[in-house]
Amino acid sequence: QVQLVESGGGLVQAGGSLRLSCSASGRIISINAMGWYRQAPGNQRELVAVITSGGSSKYADSVKGRFTISSDNAKNTVYLQMYSLKPEDTAEYYCRVEGRGPNSGQTFASWGQGTQVTVSS
C-alpha cells in the first residue's frame, strides 16, 4: 500500500500565496508521475499540474504563470507553489501519485486525503 500525506492548505486573501506538500510512503519501487488536482463544490475534479519523474511538467491553463509544481524524488515528495491566488482557486486540492510497486508488474495510483484552499476576495 502507498500512503500520501498532504499539508499546506489554508485561508489566504486574494493575491496571496500558499505552498502545498505531498509525501508518499509505503511499498514504492519507483514513481512515474506526481500531480495535483482540485475540486470545488459542484464541480468535477480537475487537473491543476503534474510532473513526471524526468522533470516534465504540465499545467492547467487557469494556473499557468501563477502555480509551480516541483518534486524531490529522493523524498517522494511533490510541492505546489501557488502565487497570485484568486477566489476561483478555492477548492479541495488532492495529490495523486502513480508508480510501481515491489511485485512484478505491480503499479499503483494513489490519492491523498485532500487539503482545503480558500481564497477570500
mmCIF file of C-alpha atoms in Angstrom:
data_model
loop_
_atom_site.group_PDB
_atom_site.id
_atom_site.type_symbol
_atom_site.label_atom_id
_atom_site.label_comp_id
_atom_site.label_asym_id
_atom_site.label_seq_id
_atom_site.Cartn_x
_atom_site.Cartn_y
_atom_site.Cartn_z
ATOM 1 C CA GLN A 1 0.000 0.000 0.000
ATOM 2 C CA VAL A 2 1.002 3.578 -0.648
ATOM 3 C CA GLN A 3 0.073 6.414 1.666
ATOM 4 C CA LEU A 4 0.038 10.088 0.777
ATOM 5 C CA VAL A 5 0.166 12.864 3.341
ATOM 6 C CA GLU A 6 -0.715 16.373 2.237
ATOM 7 C CA SER A 7 -0.160 19.658 4.014
ATOM 8 C CA GLY A 8 -0.128 23.372 3.413
ATOM 9 C CA GLY A 9 -3.695 24.343 2.684
ATOM 10 C CA GLY A 10 -5.457 27.189 4.418
ATOM 11 C CA LEU A 11 -7.186 30.534 4.124
ATOM 12 C CA VAL A 12 -5.495 33.342 2.220
ATOM 13 C CA GLN A 13 -6.531 36.658 0.755
ATOM 14 C CA ALA A 14 -6.679 37.188 -2.982
ATOM 15 C CA GLY A 15 -3.225 37.908 -4.314
ATOM 16 C CA GLY A 16 -1.585 35.839 -1.616
ATOM 17 C CA SER A 17 0.402 32.647 -1.858
ATOM 18 C CA LEU A 18 0.408 29.140 -0.422
ATOM 19 C CA ARG A 19 2.622 26.097 -0.762
ATOM 20 C CA LEU A 20 1.201 22.592 -0.738
ATOM 21 C CA SER A 21 3.255 19.483 0.003
ATOM 22 C CA CYS A 22 2.512 15.813 -0.530
ATOM 23 C CA SER A 23 4.752 12.977 0.638
ATOM 24 C CA ALA A 24 4.357 9.386 -0.476
ATOM 25 C CA SER A 25 5.392 6.393 1.588
ATOM 26 C CA GLY A 26 4.911 2.651 1.593
ATOM 27 C CA ARG A 27 5.654 -0.084 -0.920
ATOM 28 C CA ILE A 28 7.144 2.094 -3.645
ATOM 29 C CA ILE A 29 9.794 0.998 -6.095
ATOM 30 C CA SER A 30 9.567 3.963 -8.393
ATOM 31 C CA ILE A 31 7.323 6.912 -9.103
ATOM 32 C CA ASN A 32 6.324 7.818 -12.646
ATOM 33 C CA ALA A 33 4.380 10.996 -12.016
ATOM 34 C CA MET A 34 3.062 13.161 -9.214
ATOM 35 C CA GLY A 35 0.320 15.697 -9.582
ATOM 36 C CA TRP A 36 -2.221 17.985 -8.021
ATOM 37 C CA TYR A 37 -5.927 18.059 -8.736
ATOM 38 C CA ARG A 38 -8.671 20.219 -7.282
ATOM 39 C CA GLN A 39 -12.380 20.017 -6.813
ATOM 40 C CA ALA A 40 -14.678 22.891 -5.957
ATOM 41 C CA PRO A 41 -18.220 22.276 -4.686
ATOM 42 C CA GLY A 42 -20.493 21.279 -7.551
ATOM 43 C CA ASN A 43 -17.596 20.837 -9.950
ATOM 44 C CA GLN A 44 -15.694 17.849 -11.233
ATOM 45 C CA ARG A 45 -12.181 17.162 -10.068
ATOM 46 C CA GLU A 46 -9.725 18.790 -12.457
ATOM 47 C CA LEU A 47 -6.022 18.586 -13.122
ATOM 48 C CA VAL A 48 -4.013 21.508 -11.767
ATOM 49 C CA ALA A 49 -0.461 20.395 -12.503
ATOM 50 C CA VAL A 50 1.557 17.225 -12.966
ATOM 51 C CA ILE A 51 5.270 16.460 -13.020
ATOM 52 C CA THR A 52 6.980 13.314 -14.246
ATOM 53 C CA SER A 53 9.984 11.608 -12.734
ATOM 54 C CA GLY A 54 12.026 13.070 -15.571
ATOM 55 C CA GLY A 55 11.018 16.592 -14.613
ATOM 56 C CA SER A 56 8.497 17.372 -17.343
ATOM 57 C CA SER A 57 5.514 19.352 -16.121
ATOM 58 C CA LYS A 58 2.078 20.289 -17.358
ATOM 59 C CA TYR A 59 -0.352 22.896 -16.049
ATOM 60 C CA ALA A 60 -3.982 23.761 -16.412
ATOM 61 C CA ASP A 61 -4.381 26.940 -18.448
ATOM 62 C CA SER A 62 -6.070 28.631 -15.499
ATOM 63 C CA VAL A 63 -2.946 28.379 -13.332
ATOM 64 C CA LYS A 64 -0.130 28.835 -15.841
ATOM 65 C CA GLY A 65 2.245 31.551 -14.746
ATOM 66 C CA ARG A 66 0.882 31.536 -11.172
ATOM 67 C CA PHE A 67 1.499 27.994 -9.909
ATOM 68 C CA THR A 68 4.711 25.978 -9.962
ATOM 69 C CA ILE A 69 4.954 22.245 -9.399
ATOM 70 C CA SER A 70 8.190 20.676 -8.237
ATOM 71 C CA SER A 71 9.332 17.419 -6.709
ATOM 72 C CA ASP A 72 12.022 15.937 -4.528
ATOM 73 C CA ASN A 73 12.419 12.431 -5.918
ATOM 74 C CA ALA A 74 14.656 11.318 -3.070
ATOM 75 C CA LYS A 75 11.880 12.151 -0.605
ATOM 76 C CA ASN A 76 8.952 11.039 -2.825
ATOM 77 C CA THR A 77 7.500 14.484 -2.263
ATOM 78 C CA VAL A 78 5.731 16.866 -4.591
ATOM 79 C CA TYR A 79 5.094 20.558 -3.999
ATOM 80 C CA LEU A 80 2.706 23.078 -5.453
ATOM 81 C CA GLN A 81 3.728 26.696 -5.003
ATOM 82 C CA MET A 82 0.751 28.936 -5.634
ATOM 83 C CA TYR A 83 1.115 32.673 -6.215
ATOM 84 C CA SER A 84 -1.397 35.405 -7.069
ATOM 85 C CA LEU A 85 -4.235 33.312 -5.733
ATOM 86 C CA LYS A 86 -7.748 34.133 -6.859
ATOM 87 C CA PRO A 87 -11.116 33.355 -5.259
ATOM 88 C CA GLU A 88 -11.764 30.927 -8.118
ATOM 89 C CA ASP A 89 -8.787 28.869 -6.924
ATOM 90 C CA THR A 90 -10.823 27.953 -3.855
ATOM 91 C CA ALA A 91 -11.184 24.170 -3.777
ATOM 92 C CA GLU A 92 -10.126 20.960 -2.128
ATOM 93 C CA TYR A 93 -6.708 20.084 -3.506
ATOM 94 C CA TYR A 94 -5.724 16.449 -3.932
ATOM 95 C CA CYS A 95 -2.348 14.913 -4.561
ATOM 96 C CA ARG A 96 -2.064 11.932 -6.899
ATOM 97 C CA VAL A 97 0.960 9.676 -7.312
ATOM 98 C CA GLU A 98 1.492 6.946 -9.917
ATOM 99 C CA GLY A 99 4.287 4.422 -9.833
ATOM 100 C CA ARG A 100 5.452 0.850 -9.480
ATOM 101 C CA GLY A 101 5.271 -1.468 -6.501
ATOM 102 C CA PRO A 102 7.619 -4.238 -5.454
ATOM 103 C CA ASN A 103 5.835 -7.127 -7.149
ATOM 104 C CA SER A 104 6.434 -7.917 -10.806
ATOM 105 C CA GLY A 105 4.156 -5.785 -12.976
ATOM 106 C CA GLN A 106 2.598 -4.064 -9.996
ATOM 107 C CA THR A 107 1.563 -0.479 -10.479
ATOM 108 C CA PHE A 108 -0.310 1.927 -8.262
ATOM 109 C CA ALA A 109 -2.173 5.208 -8.459
ATOM 110 C CA SER A 110 -2.949 6.718 -5.086
ATOM 111 C CA TRP A 111 -4.818 9.814 -3.943
ATOM 112 C CA GLY A 112 -4.184 11.978 -0.940
ATOM 113 C CA GLN A 113 -6.917 12.858 1.541
ATOM 114 C CA GLY A 114 -7.219 16.413 0.275
ATOM 115 C CA THR A 115 -6.338 19.799 1.700
ATOM 116 C CA GLN A 116 -8.637 22.809 1.563
ATOM 117 C CA VAL A 117 -7.511 26.036 -0.065
ATOM 118 C CA THR A 118 -9.782 29.029 0.448
ATOM 119 C CA VAL A 119 -9.075 32.370 -1.189
ATOM 120 C CA SER A 120 -11.060 35.332 0.070
ATOM 121 C CA SER A 121 -11.781 38.374 -2.068
#
